[in-house]
């Protein structure tokens, strides 16, 4: 979290709330993008002093209550009034009005009584419950002023009259007739009851509220600017002797009422009309009694009223409509054209308000401290460069700023020093630039295929082919021409042996493209003729000679003898290669012989077993066994199913052969029968497979129908 601050004349000004830019998106769009605020760095670093200290579109006026516990502000859109409670640091309520507010006054010590001048020529009196009374004036109003001595409310309008509304009597009084038309601003001196009326012309009229007559007329003159101007702001100091007014051309005049000439004329600097003048008498700071604030729509300046020396300034990025000072503190509120209202705090001008006393402790901690050295226009040079440029005598000064193993030097100074150290540097740089441009033009020319010379590859050609397939020919050429990898394709010490054990461990599986050719060979085993051909070709490659008339069915012994005869004619490298191939061929031959012996043994054993079985059992017996098995399978039609709990379900289809014969009767034996009868019943049960006793015998009598089923 960082507080933006500006410094002028060793007086820091902290922007506590508000943004330093005008929101370009409408508010309803911004609300839909609240999730993106977590990525907004400015939103994360904000200090929300008062909750909802903003309006939907813009704010017009803002004022603090005399007791210093509340702040009332008006804004748009829609036209509304906000009241902020400093004790809770939040919005107390908001009210909507029919028309936009032009000016308002707080009549009580708290917020309960206020009067509002609307742009539809109406004047609204509001209390706790809302609108208390509404009246209208003949012409559009511009400014309000209240005299506590006689309860008169003065309303300045676009006409040549200053309207008077007595709040004690509740009726309009005779207006004050002015010499010129158009009242821009009205102010009342609480000490002596003098009324100052700023006109559309360069005139200020002073009226006595007790005699209701004009006492003086002040005509402003500007020797710096001869163009016509208006008086847009007026203000009395609490001592009753000093008066200040501002013009539409950006000049502020300070007067002593006992003299006709201004004590000082201050130019705001931007040429915009002065909107607000505040005498900073009750700040409690050293020398604060001599400060005054003047504001236009661009900037609010605080300066010394005796000599005009600047003290501090507040410059938001949006137009200022009104400025309010919290009495006895160094805090200021601004109503502006942006959505949030701004809050500024100047610790040297006064302490923080009691309701936000924590500002005094966090301002220095959260202050945005700019670095003393800005390196955007500096160049870094090493110690050797310092020696070459003969700048060793500047080491330790502010010209060379030490950093790590070198120094930072200003770019302009470096250019001058390097030109002195090497007078031909400009010429050399020019030649290099010419060569660079020529090479660039050459690269853009269309070249034939033959003109492009590809680098030669002596070894690791397969690696180059893989690289060109994956990355392209251009990438492969870049690797070949690179000095770091150049020897890898020229020196034989860097030959990649794919049969090496370490290589196979690092590359256990080859891609489908690499094994595409070998896959077809590994689908089936080689025949004897193919194996003999492979051996013969390998032996011929080893001794470096091929014979077209050589017989394809030559034996392995003859080829080995021929290889031994020509061994003396070959080099040592060829001998080693030939010996390696011969050994591999012999090993493969032995493996084939072992496999053939094993297969012969297995086939012989199986034939003997089959012959023994056929001798023991005849064909008719085998057929009888098969028929008996099929019959048993048909008879056993029961199905057993088991579920996950271990329970079994047995289902079967009854057949006729299990039922009793129709021509035979079942004999049932009872317990009181004799032995003979029992013997006969047992024999009959064995034959007929009937029951030995009745179904319901031994059961309890019941009315349940299902028990008898």
XYZ file of C-alpha atoms in Angstrom:
709
model
C 0.000 0.000 0.000
C 1.486 3.324 -1.120
C 0.247 6.880 -0.647
C 0.856 9.156 -3.592
C 2.575 12.324 -2.487
C 3.902 15.503 -4.020
C 6.436 17.832 -2.505
C 6.744 21.583 -2.954
C 8.851 23.856 -0.720
C 9.588 20.850 1.551
C 5.860 20.417 2.305
C 4.471 16.983 1.476
C 0.909 16.681 0.178
C -0.630 13.183 0.497
C -3.516 12.053 -1.653
C -5.411 9.923 0.846
C -8.400 8.954 -1.301
C -9.586 9.329 -4.861
C -7.981 8.262 -8.078
C -5.433 10.078 -10.118
C -7.290 9.461 -13.350
C -10.823 9.903 -14.679
C -12.660 6.608 -15.162
C -13.339 6.112 -18.852
C -15.919 3.353 -18.379
C -19.442 3.978 -17.076
C -20.150 2.919 -13.526
C -22.479 0.045 -14.431
C -19.734 -1.530 -16.544
C -17.181 -1.115 -13.775
C -19.476 -2.849 -11.296
C -19.670 -5.906 -13.552
C -15.898 -6.144 -13.522
C -15.404 -6.319 -9.779
C -13.623 -9.631 -10.108
C -10.897 -8.000 -12.161
C -10.227 -5.495 -9.357
C -8.037 -8.049 -7.595
C -5.559 -7.612 -10.459
C -5.801 -3.804 -10.310
C -2.663 -2.586 -8.554
C -4.086 0.860 -7.873
C -7.217 -0.626 -6.317
C -5.117 -2.832 -4.050
C -2.977 0.110 -2.914
C -5.886 2.391 -2.085
C -6.698 3.883 1.331
C -10.480 4.083 1.723
C -10.732 6.792 4.376
C -14.529 7.271 4.158
C -16.756 4.569 2.735
C -18.694 5.425 -0.447
C -17.044 8.848 -0.670
C -18.199 9.276 -4.274
C -21.075 10.043 -6.637
C -22.426 8.217 -9.636
C -21.146 10.787 -12.117
C -19.698 13.951 -10.526
C -19.859 16.077 -7.366
C -20.774 19.776 -7.302
C -20.345 21.152 -3.774
C -19.017 19.883 -0.445
C -19.097 21.503 3.014
C -18.301 20.456 6.567
C -20.675 21.128 9.452
C -19.565 23.762 12.031
C -19.135 21.068 14.714
C -16.712 19.143 12.438
C -18.534 15.794 12.755
C -20.257 15.583 9.366
C -19.741 16.520 5.731
C -22.518 17.226 3.246
C -21.998 16.973 -0.505
C -24.181 17.328 -3.590
C -23.685 15.727 -6.953
C -25.201 14.069 -9.981
C -26.449 11.853 -11.731
C -29.234 11.575 -10.530
C -29.244 14.797 -8.511
C -28.654 13.748 -4.925
C -27.353 14.785 -1.531
C -24.912 12.711 0.542
C -24.191 13.083 4.237
C -21.026 11.471 5.662
C -20.541 10.658 9.333
C -16.912 11.111 10.393
C -17.369 9.098 13.594
C -18.275 5.973 11.603
C -16.234 6.851 8.490
C -19.208 5.997 6.314
C -22.176 7.364 4.414
C -25.053 8.254 6.748
C -27.761 8.735 4.119
C -28.404 9.947 0.596
C -31.367 11.930 -0.741
C -32.481 12.538 -4.284
C -33.796 15.882 -5.522
C -35.797 16.934 -8.559
C -33.137 19.308 -9.920
C -29.384 19.661 -9.778
C -27.923 21.601 -6.894
C -26.179 24.930 -7.597
C -25.212 25.962 -4.054
C -26.184 25.094 -0.483
C -25.586 26.262 3.085
C -25.665 24.482 6.457
C -27.639 26.697 8.842
C -27.235 24.704 12.109
C -24.195 23.438 13.974
C -24.961 19.935 12.759
C -26.536 18.708 9.518
C -30.196 18.940 10.547
C -30.923 22.327 8.887
C -29.758 23.164 5.379
C -30.917 25.276 2.431
C -30.312 24.285 -1.186
C -30.423 26.412 -4.325
C -31.551 24.387 -7.366
C -31.052 25.130 -11.036
C -34.832 25.316 -11.634
C -35.107 28.614 -9.630
C -36.286 26.785 -6.508
C -34.974 27.008 -2.952
C -35.389 23.927 -0.730
C -35.200 23.856 3.067
C -34.379 20.415 4.442
C -34.337 18.976 7.955
C -34.009 15.499 9.442
C -37.114 14.188 7.747
C -36.355 15.562 4.291
C -37.818 18.563 2.453
C -39.328 21.031 4.898
C -40.339 23.834 2.529
C -39.788 24.869 -1.085
C -40.055 28.319 -2.661
C -39.028 29.947 -5.931
C -37.271 33.099 -7.081
C -37.944 35.124 -10.256
C -34.600 34.436 -11.929
C -32.023 31.657 -11.909
C -29.921 31.726 -8.773
C -26.115 31.474 -8.658
C -24.979 31.962 -5.056
C -26.223 31.833 -1.441
C -25.119 33.703 1.688
C -26.580 33.759 5.220
C -26.366 36.518 7.817
C -26.664 35.089 11.315
C -27.240 38.519 12.873
C -30.637 39.213 11.239
C -31.490 35.745 9.800
C -31.451 37.053 6.231
C -30.734 34.676 3.369
C -29.182 36.437 0.357
C -29.658 34.914 -3.067
C -27.613 36.132 -6.017
C -29.163 35.625 -9.441
C -28.679 36.501 -13.066
C -30.640 39.774 -12.647
C -29.755 43.118 -11.127
C -31.312 42.344 -7.727
C -30.031 40.620 -4.615
C -32.970 38.714 -3.141
C -33.515 38.696 0.622
C -35.430 35.926 2.377
C -35.885 36.418 6.139
C -36.000 33.024 7.826
C -37.317 34.417 11.114
C -40.357 36.043 9.486
C -40.650 33.419 6.773
C -41.111 35.862 3.894
C -39.196 37.696 1.189
C -38.018 41.253 1.957
C -37.313 44.023 -0.480
C -34.342 43.065 -2.639
C -31.151 45.094 -2.896
C -31.063 46.985 -6.173
C -27.658 46.652 -7.904
C -26.128 48.912 -10.529
C -25.201 46.135 -12.965
C -26.767 42.798 -13.870
C -25.449 39.394 -13.058
C -24.359 38.325 -9.560
C -21.667 35.658 -9.587
C -20.909 35.355 -5.883
C -22.158 36.686 -2.528
C -20.328 36.600 0.821
C -21.069 38.054 4.286
C -18.586 39.259 6.899
C -19.634 37.773 10.233
C -17.706 40.441 12.153
C -19.314 43.631 10.850
C -22.152 42.358 8.668
C -20.691 43.726 5.420
C -21.986 42.089 2.230
C -19.733 41.675 -0.826
C -21.372 41.072 -4.207
C -19.190 39.988 -7.141
C -20.652 41.078 -10.456
C -20.304 39.960 -14.048
C -18.295 43.103 -14.688
C -15.002 43.798 -12.918
C -16.889 45.340 -9.997
C -17.472 44.345 -6.357
C -20.296 46.117 -4.506
C -20.265 46.363 -0.712
C -23.599 46.691 1.134
C -24.371 47.360 4.802
C -26.859 44.786 6.082
C -28.100 47.097 8.849
C -28.711 50.204 6.708
C -29.549 48.143 3.566
C -27.549 50.576 1.454
C -24.442 50.479 -0.723
C -21.349 51.643 1.184
C -18.622 51.173 -1.455
C -17.968 50.054 -4.984
C -14.646 48.427 -5.908
C -13.493 48.372 -9.528
C -10.733 45.883 -10.250
C -7.952 46.747 -12.656
C -5.407 44.408 -14.154
C -2.262 45.866 -15.656
C -1.076 42.377 -16.706
C -4.136 41.510 -18.796
C -6.235 44.110 -20.596
C -9.034 41.710 -21.587
C -12.422 42.144 -19.822
C -13.056 39.847 -16.883
C -15.623 39.082 -14.200
C -15.483 38.659 -10.434
C -16.194 34.988 -9.757
C -15.317 34.547 -6.064
C -15.274 36.705 -2.908
C -14.250 36.007 0.696
C -13.836 37.908 3.996
C -11.277 37.141 6.664
C -12.509 36.667 10.206
C -10.730 39.840 11.387
C -13.174 42.001 9.385
C -10.405 44.004 7.657
C -9.064 41.763 4.896
C -10.930 40.877 1.736
C -10.051 38.659 -1.244
C -11.678 38.167 -4.624
C -10.946 36.151 -7.734
C -11.516 36.861 -11.402
C -12.440 34.857 -14.453
C -8.908 35.248 -15.852
C -7.221 33.407 -12.976
C -6.034 36.359 -10.845
C -6.583 36.712 -7.102
C -6.734 40.145 -5.426
C -6.073 40.687 -1.743
C -7.284 43.971 -0.179
C -7.150 45.778 3.114
C -10.572 47.411 3.474
C -8.886 50.595 4.657
C -7.071 50.992 1.319
C -8.272 51.134 -2.272
C -5.227 49.400 -3.765
C -4.660 45.632 -3.511
C -1.884 44.449 -1.252
C -0.996 41.602 -3.613
C -2.181 40.207 -6.950
C -1.553 36.497 -7.505
C -1.731 34.750 -10.869
C -3.020 31.192 -10.688
C -1.103 30.351 -13.858
C -3.695 28.514 -15.968
C -6.070 31.318 -16.979
C -9.202 29.620 -15.581
C -11.700 31.342 -13.324
C -11.209 31.275 -9.569
C -13.825 29.021 -7.957
C -12.995 29.151 -4.251
C -10.970 31.302 -1.823
C -10.311 30.060 1.741
C -8.442 31.910 4.516
C -6.388 29.309 6.411
C -6.342 30.953 9.838
C -7.239 28.084 12.185
C -4.840 25.375 11.038
C -2.563 25.506 14.098
C 0.623 25.232 12.026
C 3.658 27.473 12.263
C 3.108 30.402 9.943
C -0.279 28.952 8.970
C -2.119 32.165 9.830
C -0.652 33.866 6.774
C -1.685 31.178 4.252
C -4.575 31.406 1.821
C -6.016 28.905 -0.652
C -7.182 29.810 -4.151
C -8.589 27.213 -6.510
C -9.570 26.999 -10.146
C -10.734 23.915 -12.021
C -7.179 22.692 -12.600
C -5.284 23.254 -9.341
C -5.722 24.405 -5.751
C -2.765 26.482 -4.551
C -1.804 27.407 -1.003
C 0.460 30.440 -0.745
C 1.565 33.144 1.655
C -0.717 36.176 1.593
C 2.090 38.574 2.508
C 4.649 37.828 -0.204
C 2.818 35.372 -2.521
C 5.338 32.548 -1.935
C 3.974 29.084 -2.804
C 3.404 26.764 0.134
C 1.736 23.665 -1.377
C -0.612 22.671 -4.172
C -3.209 19.985 -4.913
C -3.713 19.001 -8.536
C -6.041 16.105 -9.334
C -6.361 14.787 -12.867
C -10.055 15.804 -13.062
C -11.634 19.260 -12.963
C -12.236 20.730 -9.518
C -15.715 22.077 -8.721
C -15.322 22.943 -5.035
C -12.768 22.750 -2.202
C -13.522 22.435 1.522
C -11.100 22.701 4.430
C -11.660 20.748 7.639
C -11.230 23.453 10.338
C -8.208 23.136 12.616
C -6.540 20.416 10.526
C -4.436 19.958 7.428
C -7.105 17.995 5.527
C -8.964 19.130 2.407
C -11.875 17.687 0.438
C -12.436 18.379 -3.257
C -15.647 17.960 -5.258
C -14.759 17.283 -8.859
C -15.906 15.885 -12.173
C -14.728 12.372 -11.344
C -16.712 9.655 -9.627
C -14.713 9.606 -6.347
C -14.188 12.769 -4.344
C -10.579 13.462 -3.419
C -9.029 13.840 0.009
C -5.669 15.545 0.594
C -3.649 15.771 3.765
C -0.790 18.213 4.451
C 0.930 17.354 7.765
C 2.996 20.581 7.870
C -0.161 22.673 7.603
C -1.994 21.048 10.505
C -2.641 17.757 12.320
C -4.991 15.074 11.128
C -8.624 15.260 12.333
C -9.479 13.419 15.504
C -11.684 10.918 13.677
C -8.721 9.805 11.489
C -5.764 10.400 13.795
C -4.109 7.263 12.412
C -3.093 9.236 9.321
C -0.212 10.828 11.230
C 1.348 7.413 11.805
C 0.860 5.863 8.365
C 1.679 8.758 6.049
C 5.439 8.481 6.451
C 5.386 4.690 6.325
C 3.215 4.504 3.228
C 4.712 7.488 1.465
C 5.817 6.883 -2.096
C 9.498 7.729 -1.866
C 11.021 8.326 -5.289
C 14.609 7.279 -5.777
C 17.254 9.969 -5.833
C 18.939 8.440 -8.867
C 16.973 7.806 -12.041
C 18.803 5.454 -14.414
C 16.570 5.800 -17.452
C 18.996 8.303 -19.033
C 22.174 6.704 -17.717
C 24.637 4.247 -19.205
C 26.476 1.549 -17.298
C 30.255 1.365 -17.775
C 32.854 -0.897 -16.177
C 36.046 0.127 -14.412
C 38.095 -0.658 -17.507
C 35.894 1.721 -19.502
C 36.490 4.407 -16.872
C 40.234 3.971 -17.311
C 40.005 4.071 -21.108
C 37.923 7.246 -21.012
C 40.315 8.862 -18.485
C 37.558 9.415 -15.909
C 39.313 7.954 -12.873
C 39.501 11.388 -11.255
C 35.661 11.516 -11.192
C 35.278 8.314 -9.188
C 33.473 9.131 -5.934
C 31.674 12.173 -7.297
C 28.018 12.457 -8.331
C 28.986 12.218 -11.989
C 29.888 8.539 -11.639
C 27.423 6.619 -9.489
C 28.951 3.378 -8.242
C 26.870 0.269 -8.871
C 28.118 -3.315 -8.381
C 31.280 -3.740 -10.485
C 30.932 -0.505 -12.452
C 29.426 2.948 -12.606
C 26.446 4.795 -14.071
C 27.143 7.856 -16.176
C 24.839 10.247 -17.984
C 24.342 9.424 -21.658
C 25.155 12.923 -22.891
C 28.327 13.081 -20.813
C 29.348 9.640 -22.046
C 28.931 10.676 -25.673
C 31.079 13.758 -25.153
C 33.822 11.909 -23.271
C 33.948 9.026 -25.743
C 34.243 11.482 -28.634
C 37.151 13.207 -26.916
C 38.884 9.904 -26.130
C 38.396 8.561 -29.657
C 37.972 11.290 -32.280
C 37.458 8.690 -35.025
C 34.623 6.948 -33.185
C 31.981 8.708 -35.239
C 33.634 7.653 -38.470
C 34.025 4.072 -37.293
C 30.403 3.920 -36.224
C 29.374 5.309 -39.588
C 31.361 2.637 -41.434
C 29.845 -0.086 -39.270
C 26.358 1.215 -39.956
C 27.015 1.231 -43.713
C 28.236 -2.370 -43.615
C 25.241 -3.384 -41.543
C 22.826 -1.899 -44.055
C 24.636 -3.481 -47.025
C 24.463 -6.911 -45.408
C 20.805 -6.407 -44.694
C 20.125 -5.609 -48.354
C 22.107 -8.641 -49.466
C 20.018 -10.915 -47.294
C 16.846 -9.603 -48.881
C 17.971 -10.539 -52.411
C 16.617 -13.664 -54.120
C 19.287 -16.348 -54.408
C 19.400 -19.518 -56.469
C 19.604 -22.941 -54.918
C 23.117 -23.539 -56.154
C 24.424 -20.341 -54.660
C 23.590 -21.458 -51.141
C 26.429 -23.558 -49.775
C 25.469 -25.880 -47.033
C 28.112 -26.803 -44.474
C 29.726 -30.206 -44.887
C 28.863 -32.961 -42.442
C 31.574 -35.576 -41.896
C 30.123 -37.472 -38.954
C 26.785 -37.733 -37.109
C 24.750 -37.345 -40.290
C 21.826 -39.160 -38.692
C 21.745 -36.569 -35.924
C 21.560 -33.786 -38.513
C 18.727 -35.561 -40.311
C 16.774 -35.898 -37.065
C 17.286 -32.244 -36.272
C 16.142 -31.146 -39.724
C 12.996 -33.300 -39.475
C 12.039 -31.881 -36.069
C 13.126 -28.240 -36.339
C 13.620 -27.685 -40.052
C 16.606 -27.273 -42.364
C 17.264 -23.738 -41.197
C 17.691 -24.797 -37.590
C 20.000 -27.626 -38.649
C 22.147 -25.216 -40.683
C 22.363 -22.857 -37.719
C 23.634 -25.673 -35.528
C 26.203 -26.704 -38.129
C 27.540 -23.178 -38.486
C 27.574 -22.477 -34.763
C 31.109 -22.470 -33.337
C 29.930 -24.215 -30.188
C 28.702 -27.338 -32.061
C 30.903 -27.204 -35.153
C 33.414 -29.821 -33.987
C 30.616 -32.250 -33.211
C 30.128 -32.824 -36.936
C 33.823 -32.673 -37.951
C 35.879 -34.391 -35.260
C 35.626 -38.212 -35.112
C 36.017 -38.154 -31.325
C 32.445 -36.870 -31.130
C 31.010 -39.797 -33.129
C 27.753 -41.050 -31.574
C 27.767 -44.825 -31.154
C 24.151 -45.998 -31.070
C 25.238 -49.536 -30.091
C 26.932 -48.317 -26.954
C 25.432 -49.334 -23.602
C 25.211 -45.762 -22.285
C 23.457 -44.577 -25.447
C 20.861 -47.332 -25.143
C 20.252 -46.413 -21.509
C 19.640 -42.774 -22.438
C 17.541 -43.681 -25.515
C 15.673 -46.897 -24.597
C 12.880 -46.404 -27.121
C 13.235 -45.052 -30.621
C 10.543 -43.133 -32.437
C 8.318 -44.708 -35.074
C 10.143 -42.884 -37.878
C 13.523 -44.276 -36.816
C 12.259 -47.850 -36.520
C 9.992 -47.825 -39.560
C 12.446 -49.647 -41.791
C 13.582 -52.113 -39.147
C 10.054 -52.917 -38.013
C 9.242 -54.795 -41.216
C 12.292 -56.990 -40.724
C 11.375 -57.800 -37.107
C 7.815 -58.854 -37.948
C 8.896 -62.382 -38.882
C 12.013 -64.466 -38.399
C 14.514 -64.759 -41.211
C 14.581 -67.904 -43.272
C 17.686 -70.016 -43.640
C 18.320 -68.670 -47.142
C 17.962 -65.048 -45.947
C 20.271 -65.640 -43.011
C 22.912 -67.193 -45.265
C 22.594 -64.228 -47.641
C 22.980 -61.763 -44.753
C 26.102 -63.545 -43.519
C 27.631 -63.650 -46.980
C 26.931 -59.921 -47.579
C 28.452 -58.977 -44.221
C 31.614 -60.952 -44.969
C 31.894 -59.367 -48.400
C 31.528 -55.860 -46.885
C 34.246 -56.665 -44.368
C 36.843 -57.580 -46.946
C 35.703 -54.842 -49.351
C 35.128 -57.009 -52.419
C 31.949 -58.200 -54.113
C 31.779 -60.997 -56.652
C 28.801 -61.222 -58.984
C 29.599 -64.827 -59.945
C 29.727 -66.066 -56.318
C 27.315 -68.800 -55.527
C 24.386 -67.823 -53.202
C 24.407 -71.210 -51.462
C 28.095 -71.088 -50.353
C 28.661 -72.500 -46.894
C 29.706 -70.470 -43.850
C 32.983 -72.344 -43.528
C 34.092 -71.364 -47.047
C 33.262 -67.681 -46.410
C 35.190 -67.691 -43.131
C 38.224 -69.264 -44.825
C 38.124 -66.653 -47.587
C 37.951 -63.890 -45.018
C 41.007 -65.288 -43.230
C 42.954 -65.434 -46.504
C 42.291 -61.780 -47.250
C 42.779 -60.617 -43.638
C 46.334 -59.573 -44.331
C 45.223 -57.285 -47.133
C 42.776 -55.306 -44.889
C 43.581 -52.573 -42.417
C 43.393 -53.009 -38.658
C 40.092 -51.175 -38.426
C 38.546 -53.424 -41.107
C 39.940 -56.493 -39.342
C 38.284 -55.531 -36.089
C 35.008 -54.851 -37.836
C 35.165 -58.164 -39.704
C 35.960 -60.113 -36.555
C 33.064 -58.495 -34.770
C 30.635 -59.386 -37.549
C 31.891 -62.971 -37.782
C 31.471 -63.440 -34.046
C 27.930 -62.081 -34.173
C 27.080 -64.426 -37.051
C 28.425 -67.439 -35.180
C 26.486 -66.488 -32.056
C 23.265 -66.152 -34.041
C 23.902 -69.520 -35.723
C 24.301 -71.225 -32.373
C 21.094 -69.658 -31.081
C 19.187 -70.926 -34.128
C 20.508 -74.462 -33.636
C 19.484 -74.490 -29.974
C 16.009 -73.231 -30.849
C 15.625 -75.924 -33.520
C 16.678 -78.698 -31.087
C 14.193 -77.455 -28.493
C 11.317 -77.393 -30.996
C 12.174 -80.904 -32.251
C 12.199 -82.239 -28.697
C 8.832 -80.652 -27.939
C 7.232 -81.992 -31.096
C 8.563 -85.515 -30.503
C 7.227 -85.571 -26.936
C 3.797 -84.442 -28.019
C 3.601 -87.050 -30.789
C 4.562 -89.889 -28.383
C 1.913 -88.834 -25.894
C -0.785 -88.615 -28.575
C 0.196 -92.037 -29.935
C 0.040 -93.601 -26.464
C -3.442 -92.179 -25.864
C -4.722 -93.413 -29.203
C -3.347 -96.916 -28.507
C -5.014 -97.161 -25.091
C -8.492 -95.882 -26.198
C -10.211 -96.553 -29.440
C -12.186 -94.202 -31.596
C -15.559 -95.729 -30.652
C -14.849 -95.199 -26.971
C -13.941 -91.565 -27.549
C -17.245 -90.996 -29.391
C -19.216 -92.688 -26.577
C -17.564 -90.465 -23.970
C -18.364 -87.317 -25.951
C -22.037 -88.351 -26.307
C -22.309 -89.102 -22.591
C -20.855 -85.707 -21.704
C -23.299 -83.948 -24.031
C -26.234 -85.845 -22.488
C -25.125 -84.964 -18.974
C -24.837 -81.333 -19.971
C -28.395 -81.315 -21.333
C -29.787 -83.016 -18.242
C -28.086 -80.665 -15.875
C -30.051 -77.544 -16.881
C -29.906 -75.986 -13.435
C -28.388 -72.555 -13.070
C -26.695 -71.304 -9.907
C -26.197 -67.568 -9.390
C -24.336 -65.945 -6.509
C -24.606 -62.331 -5.413
C -22.026 -60.100 -3.722
C -23.141 -61.237 -0.230
C -22.418 -64.908 -0.901
C -26.046 -65.992 -1.254
C -26.868 -68.464 -4.036
C -29.928 -68.716 -6.252
C -30.744 -72.113 -7.859
C -33.119 -72.265 -10.823
C -33.996 -75.188 -13.090
C -36.602 -76.282 -15.616
C -38.461 -79.495 -14.624
C -38.725 -82.178 -17.258
C -41.061 -85.120 -17.783
C -38.553 -87.807 -16.931
C -38.454 -86.674 -13.281
C -42.270 -86.963 -12.810
C -43.939 -90.153 -11.475
C -45.531 -92.647 -13.910
C -49.213 -92.166 -14.452
C -50.169 -95.874 -14.269
C -48.687 -96.292 -10.792
C -50.305 -95.042 -7.585
C -48.447 -93.496 -4.725
C -48.494 -95.340 -1.453
C -48.354 -93.277 1.738
C -47.211 -94.740 5.029
C -48.325 -93.394 8.374
C -46.741 -93.717 11.774
C -49.303 -96.259 13.090
C -48.709 -98.686 10.227
C -46.974 -101.933 10.806
C -43.518 -103.004 9.808
C -44.736 -104.709 6.730
C -46.586 -101.693 5.569
C -43.580 -99.590 6.293
C -41.386 -101.894 4.317
C -43.786 -101.827 1.424
C -44.028 -98.013 1.500
C -40.247 -97.693 1.436
C -39.991 -99.995 -1.525
C -42.748 -98.135 -3.318
C -41.101 -94.762 -2.613
C -37.908 -96.004 -4.063
C -39.678 -97.053 -7.200
C -42.200 -94.213 -7.562
C -40.265 -91.385 -5.926
C -43.449 -90.208 -4.120
C -43.911 -88.524 -0.723
C -43.688 -90.575 2.436
C -46.370 -88.524 4.246
C -49.091 -85.942 3.633
C -48.126 -82.337 2.846
C -49.995 -80.849 5.844
C -49.017 -83.540 8.309
C -47.386 -82.193 11.475
C -48.272 -78.531 10.709
C -50.264 -76.113 12.898
C -53.792 -75.330 11.707
C -54.097 -71.775 10.425
C -56.533 -69.628 8.513
C -53.712 -68.248 6.399
C -54.430 -69.256 2.854
C -50.780 -69.064 1.827
C -49.788 -71.781 4.308
C -51.885 -74.281 2.425
C -50.458 -73.448 -0.981
